[in-house]
Short mmCIF file of C-alpha atoms and ligand atoms in Angstrom, two decimals:
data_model
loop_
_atom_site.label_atom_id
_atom_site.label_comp_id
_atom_site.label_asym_id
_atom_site.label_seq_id
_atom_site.Cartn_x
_atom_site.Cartn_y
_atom_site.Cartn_z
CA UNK A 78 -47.93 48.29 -37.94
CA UNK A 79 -47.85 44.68 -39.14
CA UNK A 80 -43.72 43.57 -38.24
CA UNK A 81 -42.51 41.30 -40.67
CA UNK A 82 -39.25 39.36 -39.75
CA UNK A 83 -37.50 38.41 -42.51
CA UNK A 84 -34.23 37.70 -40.58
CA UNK A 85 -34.72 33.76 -39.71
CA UNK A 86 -31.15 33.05 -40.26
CA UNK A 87 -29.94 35.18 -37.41
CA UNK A 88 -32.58 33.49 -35.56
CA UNK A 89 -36.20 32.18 -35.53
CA UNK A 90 -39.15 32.36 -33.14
CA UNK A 91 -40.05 28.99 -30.93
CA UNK A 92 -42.80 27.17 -33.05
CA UNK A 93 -45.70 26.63 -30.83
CA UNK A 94 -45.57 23.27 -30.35
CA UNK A 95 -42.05 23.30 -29.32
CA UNK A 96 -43.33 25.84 -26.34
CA UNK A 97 -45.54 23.20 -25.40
CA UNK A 98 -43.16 20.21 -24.90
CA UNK A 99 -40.44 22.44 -23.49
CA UNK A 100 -43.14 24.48 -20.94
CA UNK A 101 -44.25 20.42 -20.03
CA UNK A 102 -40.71 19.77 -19.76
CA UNK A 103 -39.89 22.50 -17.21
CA UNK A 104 -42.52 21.73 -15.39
CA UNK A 105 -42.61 17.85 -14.77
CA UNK A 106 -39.19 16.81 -15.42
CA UNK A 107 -36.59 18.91 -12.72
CA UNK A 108 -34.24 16.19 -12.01
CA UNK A 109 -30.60 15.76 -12.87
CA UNK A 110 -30.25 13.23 -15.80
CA UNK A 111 -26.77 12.33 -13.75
CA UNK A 112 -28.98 11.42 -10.65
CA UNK A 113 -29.71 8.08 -10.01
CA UNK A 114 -32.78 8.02 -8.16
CA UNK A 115 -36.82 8.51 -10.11
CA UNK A 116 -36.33 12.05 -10.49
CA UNK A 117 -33.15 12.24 -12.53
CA UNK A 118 -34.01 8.48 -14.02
CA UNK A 119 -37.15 10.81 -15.57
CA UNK A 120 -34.80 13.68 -16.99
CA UNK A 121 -32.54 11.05 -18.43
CA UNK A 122 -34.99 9.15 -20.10
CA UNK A 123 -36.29 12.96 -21.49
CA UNK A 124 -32.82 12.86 -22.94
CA UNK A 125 -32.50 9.70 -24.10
CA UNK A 126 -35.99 9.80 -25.99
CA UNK A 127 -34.70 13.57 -27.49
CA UNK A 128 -31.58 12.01 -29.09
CA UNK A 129 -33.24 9.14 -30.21
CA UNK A 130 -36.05 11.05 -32.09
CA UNK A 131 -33.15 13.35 -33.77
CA UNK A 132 -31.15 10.58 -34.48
CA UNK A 133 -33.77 8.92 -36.17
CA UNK A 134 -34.30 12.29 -38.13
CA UNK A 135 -30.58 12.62 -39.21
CA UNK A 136 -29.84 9.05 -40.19
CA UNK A 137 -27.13 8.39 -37.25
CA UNK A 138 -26.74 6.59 -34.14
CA UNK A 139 -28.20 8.06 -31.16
CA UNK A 140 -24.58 7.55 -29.23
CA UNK A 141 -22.83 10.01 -32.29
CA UNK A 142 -24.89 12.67 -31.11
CA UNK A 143 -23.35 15.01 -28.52
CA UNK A 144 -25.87 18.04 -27.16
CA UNK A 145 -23.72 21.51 -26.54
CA UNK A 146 -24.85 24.70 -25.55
CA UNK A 147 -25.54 25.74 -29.75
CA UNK A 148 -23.62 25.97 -33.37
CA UNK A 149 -21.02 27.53 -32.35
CA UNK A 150 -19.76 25.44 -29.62
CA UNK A 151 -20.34 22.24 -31.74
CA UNK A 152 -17.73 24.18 -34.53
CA UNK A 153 -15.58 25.15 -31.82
CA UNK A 154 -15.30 21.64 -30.72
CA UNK A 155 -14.77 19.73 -33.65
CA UNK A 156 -11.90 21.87 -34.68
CA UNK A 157 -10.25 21.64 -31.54
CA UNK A 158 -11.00 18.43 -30.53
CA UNK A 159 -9.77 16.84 -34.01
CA UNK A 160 -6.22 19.25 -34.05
CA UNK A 161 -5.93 18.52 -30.60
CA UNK A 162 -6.36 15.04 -31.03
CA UNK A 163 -3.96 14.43 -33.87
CA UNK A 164 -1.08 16.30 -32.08
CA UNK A 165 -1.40 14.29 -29.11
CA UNK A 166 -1.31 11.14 -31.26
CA UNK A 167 1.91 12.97 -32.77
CA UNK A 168 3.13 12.89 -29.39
CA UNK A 169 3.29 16.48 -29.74
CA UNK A 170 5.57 16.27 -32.30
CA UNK A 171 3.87 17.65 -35.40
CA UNK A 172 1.58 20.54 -34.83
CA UNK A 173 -1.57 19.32 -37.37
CA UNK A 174 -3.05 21.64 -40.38
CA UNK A 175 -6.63 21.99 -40.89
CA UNK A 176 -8.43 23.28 -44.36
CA UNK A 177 -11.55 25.41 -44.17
CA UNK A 178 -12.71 28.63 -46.31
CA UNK A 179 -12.83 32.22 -46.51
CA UNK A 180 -16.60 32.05 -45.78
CA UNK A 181 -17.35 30.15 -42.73
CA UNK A 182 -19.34 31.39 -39.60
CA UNK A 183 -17.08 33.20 -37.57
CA UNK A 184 -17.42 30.37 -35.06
CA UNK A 185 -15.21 28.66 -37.76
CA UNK A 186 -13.05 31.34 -38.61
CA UNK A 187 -11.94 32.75 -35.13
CA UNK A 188 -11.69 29.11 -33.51
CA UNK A 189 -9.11 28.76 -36.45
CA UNK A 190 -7.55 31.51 -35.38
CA UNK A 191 -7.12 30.76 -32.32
CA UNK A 192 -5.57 27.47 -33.45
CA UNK A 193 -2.85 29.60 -35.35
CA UNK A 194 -2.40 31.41 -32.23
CA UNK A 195 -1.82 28.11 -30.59
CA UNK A 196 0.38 27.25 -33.37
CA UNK A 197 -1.58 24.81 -35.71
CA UNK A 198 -1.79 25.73 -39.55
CA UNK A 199 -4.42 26.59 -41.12
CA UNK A 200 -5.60 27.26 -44.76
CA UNK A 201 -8.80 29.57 -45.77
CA UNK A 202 -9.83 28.49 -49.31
CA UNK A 203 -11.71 31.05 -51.37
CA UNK A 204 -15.03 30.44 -52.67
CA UNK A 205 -15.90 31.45 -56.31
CA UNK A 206 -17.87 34.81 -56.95
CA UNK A 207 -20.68 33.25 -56.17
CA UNK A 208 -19.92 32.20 -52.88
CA UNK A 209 -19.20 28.16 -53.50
CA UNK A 210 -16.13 26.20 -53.08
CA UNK A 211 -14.50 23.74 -55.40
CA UNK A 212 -13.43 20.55 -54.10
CA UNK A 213 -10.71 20.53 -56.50
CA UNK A 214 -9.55 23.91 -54.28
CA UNK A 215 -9.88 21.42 -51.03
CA UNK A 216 -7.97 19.07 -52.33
CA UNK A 217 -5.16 21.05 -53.32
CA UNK A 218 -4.89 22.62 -49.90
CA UNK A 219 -4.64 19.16 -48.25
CA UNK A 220 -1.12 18.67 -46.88
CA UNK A 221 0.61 15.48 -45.76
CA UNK A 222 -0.02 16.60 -42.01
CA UNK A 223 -3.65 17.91 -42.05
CA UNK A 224 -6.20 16.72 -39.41
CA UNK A 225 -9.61 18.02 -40.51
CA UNK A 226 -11.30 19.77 -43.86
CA UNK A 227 -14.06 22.24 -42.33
CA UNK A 228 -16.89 23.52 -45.33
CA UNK A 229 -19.86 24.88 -44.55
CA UNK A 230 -23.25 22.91 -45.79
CA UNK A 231 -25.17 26.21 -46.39
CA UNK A 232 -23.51 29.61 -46.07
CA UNK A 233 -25.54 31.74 -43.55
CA UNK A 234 -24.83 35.44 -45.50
CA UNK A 235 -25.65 34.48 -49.13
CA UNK A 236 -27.23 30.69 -48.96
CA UNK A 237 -24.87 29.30 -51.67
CA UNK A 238 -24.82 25.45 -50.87
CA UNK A 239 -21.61 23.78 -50.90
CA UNK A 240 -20.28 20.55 -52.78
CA UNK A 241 -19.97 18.93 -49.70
CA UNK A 242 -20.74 15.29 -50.87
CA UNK A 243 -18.02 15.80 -53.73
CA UNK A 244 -15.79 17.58 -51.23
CA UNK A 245 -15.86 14.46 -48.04
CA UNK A 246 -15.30 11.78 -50.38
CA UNK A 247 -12.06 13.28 -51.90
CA UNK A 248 -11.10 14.52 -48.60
CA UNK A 249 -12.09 11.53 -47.03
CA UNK A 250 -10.06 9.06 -49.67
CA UNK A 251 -7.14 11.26 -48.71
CA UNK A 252 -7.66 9.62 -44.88
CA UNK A 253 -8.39 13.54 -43.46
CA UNK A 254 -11.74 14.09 -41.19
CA UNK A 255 -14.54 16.17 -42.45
CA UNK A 256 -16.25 18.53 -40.48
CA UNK A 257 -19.72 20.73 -41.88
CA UNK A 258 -21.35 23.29 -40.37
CA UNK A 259 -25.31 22.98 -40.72
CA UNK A 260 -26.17 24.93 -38.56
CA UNK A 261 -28.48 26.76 -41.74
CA UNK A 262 -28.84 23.77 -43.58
CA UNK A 263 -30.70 21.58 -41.06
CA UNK A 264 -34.44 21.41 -42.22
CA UNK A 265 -33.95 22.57 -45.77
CA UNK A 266 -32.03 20.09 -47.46
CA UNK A 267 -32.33 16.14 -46.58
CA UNK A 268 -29.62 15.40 -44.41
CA UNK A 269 -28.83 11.54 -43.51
CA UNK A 270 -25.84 11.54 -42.11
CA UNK A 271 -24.92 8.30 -42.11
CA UNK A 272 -24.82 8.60 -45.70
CA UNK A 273 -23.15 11.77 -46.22
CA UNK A 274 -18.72 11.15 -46.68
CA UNK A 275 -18.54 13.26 -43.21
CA UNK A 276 -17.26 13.02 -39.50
CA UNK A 277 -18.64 15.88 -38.05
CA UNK A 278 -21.58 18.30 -38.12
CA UNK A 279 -22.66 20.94 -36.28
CA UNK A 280 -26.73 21.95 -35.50
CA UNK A 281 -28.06 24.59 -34.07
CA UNK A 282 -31.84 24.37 -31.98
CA UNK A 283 -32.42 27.98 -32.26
CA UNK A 284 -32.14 28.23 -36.62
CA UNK A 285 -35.11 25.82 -36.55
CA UNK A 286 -37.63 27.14 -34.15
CA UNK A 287 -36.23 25.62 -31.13
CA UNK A 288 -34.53 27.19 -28.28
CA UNK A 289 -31.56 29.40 -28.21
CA UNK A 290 -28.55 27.93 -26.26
CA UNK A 291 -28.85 24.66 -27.58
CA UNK A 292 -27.14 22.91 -30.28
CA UNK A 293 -25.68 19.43 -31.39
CA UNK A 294 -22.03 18.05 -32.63
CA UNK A 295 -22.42 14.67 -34.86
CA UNK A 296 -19.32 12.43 -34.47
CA UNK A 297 -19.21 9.62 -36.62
CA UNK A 298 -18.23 6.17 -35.00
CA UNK A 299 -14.04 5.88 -34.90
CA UNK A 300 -13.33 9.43 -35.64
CA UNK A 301 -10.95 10.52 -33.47
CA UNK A 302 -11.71 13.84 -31.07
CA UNK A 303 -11.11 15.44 -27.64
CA UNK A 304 -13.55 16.96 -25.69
CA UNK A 305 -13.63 20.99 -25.91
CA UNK A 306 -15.00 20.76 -21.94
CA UNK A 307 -14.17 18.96 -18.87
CA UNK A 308 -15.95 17.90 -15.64
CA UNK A 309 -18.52 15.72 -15.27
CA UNK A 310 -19.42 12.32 -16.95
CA UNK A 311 -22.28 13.71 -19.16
CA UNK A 312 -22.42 13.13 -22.98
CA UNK A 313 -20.18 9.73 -22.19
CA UNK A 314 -17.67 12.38 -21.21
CA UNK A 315 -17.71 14.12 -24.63
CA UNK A 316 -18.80 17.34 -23.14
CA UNK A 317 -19.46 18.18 -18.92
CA UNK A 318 -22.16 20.14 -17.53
CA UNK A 319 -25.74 18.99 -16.59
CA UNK A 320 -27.67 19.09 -20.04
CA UNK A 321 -30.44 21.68 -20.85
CA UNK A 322 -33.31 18.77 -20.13
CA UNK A 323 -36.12 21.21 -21.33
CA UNK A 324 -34.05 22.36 -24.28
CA UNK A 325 -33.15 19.46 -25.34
CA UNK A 326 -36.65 18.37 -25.17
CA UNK A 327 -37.48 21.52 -27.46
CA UNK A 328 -34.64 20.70 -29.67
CA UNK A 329 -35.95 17.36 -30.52
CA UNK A 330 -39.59 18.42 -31.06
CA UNK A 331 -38.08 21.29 -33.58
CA UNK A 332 -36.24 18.61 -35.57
CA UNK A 333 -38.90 16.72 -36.03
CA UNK A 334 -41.13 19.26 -37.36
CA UNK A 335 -38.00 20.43 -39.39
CA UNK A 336 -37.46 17.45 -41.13
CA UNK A 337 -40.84 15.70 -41.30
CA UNK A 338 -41.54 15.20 -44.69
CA UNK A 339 -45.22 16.70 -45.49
CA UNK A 340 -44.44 19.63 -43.75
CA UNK A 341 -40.78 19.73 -44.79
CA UNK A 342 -41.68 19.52 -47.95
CA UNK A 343 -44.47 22.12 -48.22
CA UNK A 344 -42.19 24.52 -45.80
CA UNK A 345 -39.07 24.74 -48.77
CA UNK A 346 -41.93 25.12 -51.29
CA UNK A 347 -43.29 28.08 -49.50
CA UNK A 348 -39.90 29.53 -48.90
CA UNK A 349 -39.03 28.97 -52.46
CA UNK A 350 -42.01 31.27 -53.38
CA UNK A 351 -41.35 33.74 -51.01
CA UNK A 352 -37.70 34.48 -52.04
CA UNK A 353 -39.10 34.08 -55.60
CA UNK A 354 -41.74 36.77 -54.93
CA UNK A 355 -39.40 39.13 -53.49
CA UNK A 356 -36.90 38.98 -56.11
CA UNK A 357 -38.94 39.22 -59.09
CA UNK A 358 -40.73 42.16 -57.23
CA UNK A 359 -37.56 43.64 -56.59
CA UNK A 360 -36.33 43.06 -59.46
CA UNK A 361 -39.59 44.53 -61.59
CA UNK A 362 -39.71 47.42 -59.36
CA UNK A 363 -35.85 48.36 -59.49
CA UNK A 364 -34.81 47.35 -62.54
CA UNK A 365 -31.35 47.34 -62.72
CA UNK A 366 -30.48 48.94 -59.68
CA UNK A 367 -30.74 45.20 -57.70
CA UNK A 368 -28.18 42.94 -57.71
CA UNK A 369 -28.13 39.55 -56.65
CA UNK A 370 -25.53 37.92 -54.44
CA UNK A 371 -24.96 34.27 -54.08
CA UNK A 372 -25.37 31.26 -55.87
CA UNK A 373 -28.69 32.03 -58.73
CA UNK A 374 -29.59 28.42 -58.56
CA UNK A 375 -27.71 26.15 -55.41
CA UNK A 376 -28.69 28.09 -52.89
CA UNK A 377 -31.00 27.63 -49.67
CA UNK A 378 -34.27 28.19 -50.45
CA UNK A 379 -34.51 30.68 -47.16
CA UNK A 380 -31.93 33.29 -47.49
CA UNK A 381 -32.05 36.18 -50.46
CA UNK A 382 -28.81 38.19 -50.65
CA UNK A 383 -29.09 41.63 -52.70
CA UNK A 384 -27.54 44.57 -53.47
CA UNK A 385 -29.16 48.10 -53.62
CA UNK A 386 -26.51 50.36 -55.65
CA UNK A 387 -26.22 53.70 -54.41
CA UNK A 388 -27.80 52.71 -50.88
CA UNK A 389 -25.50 51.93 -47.76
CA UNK A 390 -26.94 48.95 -46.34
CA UNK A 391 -27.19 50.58 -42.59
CA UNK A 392 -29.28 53.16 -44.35
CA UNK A 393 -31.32 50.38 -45.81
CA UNK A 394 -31.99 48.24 -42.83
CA UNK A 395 -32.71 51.85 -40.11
CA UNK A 396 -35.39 52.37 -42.86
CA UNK A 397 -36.32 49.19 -43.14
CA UNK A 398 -36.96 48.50 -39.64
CA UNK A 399 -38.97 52.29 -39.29
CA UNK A 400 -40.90 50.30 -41.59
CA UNK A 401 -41.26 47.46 -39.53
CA UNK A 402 -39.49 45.09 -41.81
CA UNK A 403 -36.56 42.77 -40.31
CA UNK A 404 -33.54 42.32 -42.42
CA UNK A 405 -30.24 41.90 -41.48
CA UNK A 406 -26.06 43.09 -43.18
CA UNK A 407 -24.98 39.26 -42.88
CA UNK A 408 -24.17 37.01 -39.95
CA UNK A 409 -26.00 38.59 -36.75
CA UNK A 410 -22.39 38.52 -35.31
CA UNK A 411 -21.43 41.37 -37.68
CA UNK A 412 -25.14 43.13 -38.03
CA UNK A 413 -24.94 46.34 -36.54
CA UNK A 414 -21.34 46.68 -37.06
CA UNK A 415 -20.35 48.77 -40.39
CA UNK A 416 -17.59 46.22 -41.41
CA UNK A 417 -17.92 45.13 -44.82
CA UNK A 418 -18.87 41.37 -45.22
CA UNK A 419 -16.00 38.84 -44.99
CA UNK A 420 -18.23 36.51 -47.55
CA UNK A 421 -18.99 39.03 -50.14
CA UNK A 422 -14.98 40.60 -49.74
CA UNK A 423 -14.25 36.64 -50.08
CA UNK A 424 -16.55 36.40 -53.25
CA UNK A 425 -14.64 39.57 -54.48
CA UNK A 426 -17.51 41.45 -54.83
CA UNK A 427 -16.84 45.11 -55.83
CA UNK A 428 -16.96 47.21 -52.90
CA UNK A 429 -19.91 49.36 -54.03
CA UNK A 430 -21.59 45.95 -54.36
CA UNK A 431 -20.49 44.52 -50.28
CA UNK A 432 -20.99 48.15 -49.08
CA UNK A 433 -25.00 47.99 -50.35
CA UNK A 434 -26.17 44.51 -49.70
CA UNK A 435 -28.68 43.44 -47.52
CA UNK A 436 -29.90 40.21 -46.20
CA UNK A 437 -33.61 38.66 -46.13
CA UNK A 438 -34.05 35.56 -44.52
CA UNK A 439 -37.68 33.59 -44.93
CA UNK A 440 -39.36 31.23 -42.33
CA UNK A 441 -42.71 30.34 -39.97
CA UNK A 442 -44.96 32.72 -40.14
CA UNK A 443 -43.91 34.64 -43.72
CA UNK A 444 -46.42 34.60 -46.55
CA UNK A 445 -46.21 35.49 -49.94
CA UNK A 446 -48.39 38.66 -49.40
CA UNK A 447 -45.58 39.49 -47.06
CA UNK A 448 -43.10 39.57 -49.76
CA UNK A 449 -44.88 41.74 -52.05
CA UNK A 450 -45.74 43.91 -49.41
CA UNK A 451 -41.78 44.17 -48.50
CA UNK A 452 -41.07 44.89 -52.04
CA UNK A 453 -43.34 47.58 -52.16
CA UNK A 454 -41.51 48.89 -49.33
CA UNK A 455 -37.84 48.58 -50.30
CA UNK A 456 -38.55 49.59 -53.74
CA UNK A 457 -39.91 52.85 -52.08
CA UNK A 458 -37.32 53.56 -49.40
CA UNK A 459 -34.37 52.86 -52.06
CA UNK A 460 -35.63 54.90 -54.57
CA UNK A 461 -35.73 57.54 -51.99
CA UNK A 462 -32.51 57.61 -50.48
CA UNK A 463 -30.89 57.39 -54.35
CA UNK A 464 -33.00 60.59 -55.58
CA UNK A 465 -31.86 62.17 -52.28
CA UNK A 466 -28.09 61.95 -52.42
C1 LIG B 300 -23.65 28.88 -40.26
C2 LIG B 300 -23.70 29.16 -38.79
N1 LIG B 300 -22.85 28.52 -37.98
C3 LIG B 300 -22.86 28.72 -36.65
C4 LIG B 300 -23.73 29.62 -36.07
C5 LIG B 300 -23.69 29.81 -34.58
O1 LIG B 300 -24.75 29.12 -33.97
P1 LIG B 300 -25.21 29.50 -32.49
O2 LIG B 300 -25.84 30.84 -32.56
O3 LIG B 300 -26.16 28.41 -32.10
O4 LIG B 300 -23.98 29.47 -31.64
C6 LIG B 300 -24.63 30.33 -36.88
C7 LIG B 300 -25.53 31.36 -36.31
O5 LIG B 300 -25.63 32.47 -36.82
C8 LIG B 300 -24.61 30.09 -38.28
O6 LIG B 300 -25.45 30.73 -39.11
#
């Protein structure tokens, strides 16, 4: 039985050439970049070279780039770095407030909540019912002591894309820091950051074909921060521990392929089709008994969010995957759990609606075949479990 994965945005496999530089990597380069004599002189100039090529990708400087261990240490860090940051320039006299929304990662949301635990404020804006944010919303959260505006580029349930060029520049004429998470973004939209009215930004290796464990936090020039971890004088003492060499290495290679423009540009093409293909299919083959959630026309071109009424969505996916077909409930952190969606409860979506959705997520290796194959399949499977209850 063929598999067919079409749950990228939890995570995607290594692209070949990726294995390549990273297996080349491991095996030539074993120094400590922190090491001063040829060995670790070789690792650091691996990491040098790595941040140059993604800077050069992302339209920044190669010094506003700081590697972490993936997306959700990069979120963690610019949330706590900036509140920390501003209440030690308080002189710990005004505990800061930060803005973000109902439907961010949960790298976002708990990290927040740990900052309320800590005693910062923060405010959750909700997104519309189709999953986007209004920077008007931002703006009137903004209070005279907040620190940081956090808004996801691309959300990673339902793919709405957020205003976030309309949202930095009001936050960012209000004097607050803006952080993104792009963690699904990267690859799929152009990103130059240096362009973009934002501070911070969070990547993710693993989302793009690279390697799991390895991620990147963008910190504009001037933008205040403290580091998240302390220790040694790695990252310009941004962020301690000896750096994933071989990872890193990976990372860089996966960028480029990401955001290289041919193949960029044929990839989102392809992806477009394939979430096309599986809608309409879906769509001819179910009638009215599909649903779909997110935004129908700002959306990533990768992720397809949809609703199966009458079918519990753990039903759907223990078929589905009998079936061989991948597909995943939302954010892999809450995949296997039978907790309703905090996006789609955010997008007040009825609850038949959250209880029944499912999400397919399209990348290397899917075809268009694929899709109408998987429609043939789903349409199948749901129209069994409906005639059976
Ligand atoms: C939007 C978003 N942010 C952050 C993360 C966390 O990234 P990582 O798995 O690299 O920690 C993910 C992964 O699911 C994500 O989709």
């Amino acid at each position: 039985m063929e598999r067919i994965n079409f749950d990228h945005a939890a995570t995607t496999p290594l692209h070949p050439a990726v294995i390549d530089v990273m297996v080349a990597s491991m095996r030539d380069v074993y120094g400590n970049p922190s090491s001063v004599h040829a060995a670790g002189r070789e690792a650091k100039l691996a990491l040098n070279q790595a941040r140059d090529r993604i800077a050069a990708r992302l339209g920044c400087k190669p010094q506003e780039l700081i590697f972490t261990s993936g997306g959700s240490e990069s979120d963690n860090t610019a949330l706590y770095g900036v509140a920390m940051a501003a209440w030690l320039k308080s002189g710990k006299q005004v505990k800061p407030h930060l803005v973000t929304t109902q439907i961010e990662h949960h790298a976002v949301l708990h990290a927040c909540e740990r900052l309320e635990r800590l005693g910062f404020e923060v405010t959750y804006v909700a997104p519309d019912e189709f999953g986007q944010v209004q920077a008007d919303d931002i703006v009137a959260a903004l209070q005279p002591n907040t620190c940081l505006v956090s808004v996801m580029y691309g959300n990673n349930e339902v793919g709405t894309l957020q205003p976030i060029e309309q949202i930095g520049a009001r936050v960012r004429e209000r004097g607050v820091l803006m952080h993104t998470d792009a963690v699904q973004a990267l690859g799929l939209v152009p990103l130059h950051l240096a362009s973009l009215p934002i501070d911070f930004a969070s990547f993710s290796a693993h989302k793009i074909n690279g390697p799991k464990g390895v991620g990147l936090l963008y910190a504009r020039t001037g933008a205040a921060w403290d580091p998240y971890l302390y220790g040694g004088n790695q990252e310009r003492k941004r962020r301690a521990g000896t750096e994933n060499v071989a990872g890193i290495v990976g990372f860089a290679e996966a960028v480029e392929l990401a955001t290289s423009d041919a193949e960029s540009a044929a990839k989102i093409e392809l992806l477009g089709q394939i979430r096309h293909t599986l809608w309409t299919e879906l769509c001819a083959q179910l009638g009215a008994h599909v649903v779909l959630n997110g935004h129908p026309e700002q959306g990533l071109p990768h992720i397809l969010n949809v609703s199966f009424s009458g079918v519990p969505t753990e039903s759907l996916l223990m078929n589905l995957d009998m079936e061989g077909i991948l597909a995943a409930s939302g954010s892999a952190c809450t995949s296997g759990s039978l907790e309703v969606s905090h996006v789609l409860q955010a997008m007040r979506l009825d609850h038949e609606r959250a209880r029944t959705a499912v999400r397919f997520s399209f990348g290397l290796g899917n075809t268009i075949e694929q899709a109408q194959f998987a429609a043939h399949q789903i349409a199948t499977i749901v129209t069994r479990v409906r005639t059976r209850r």
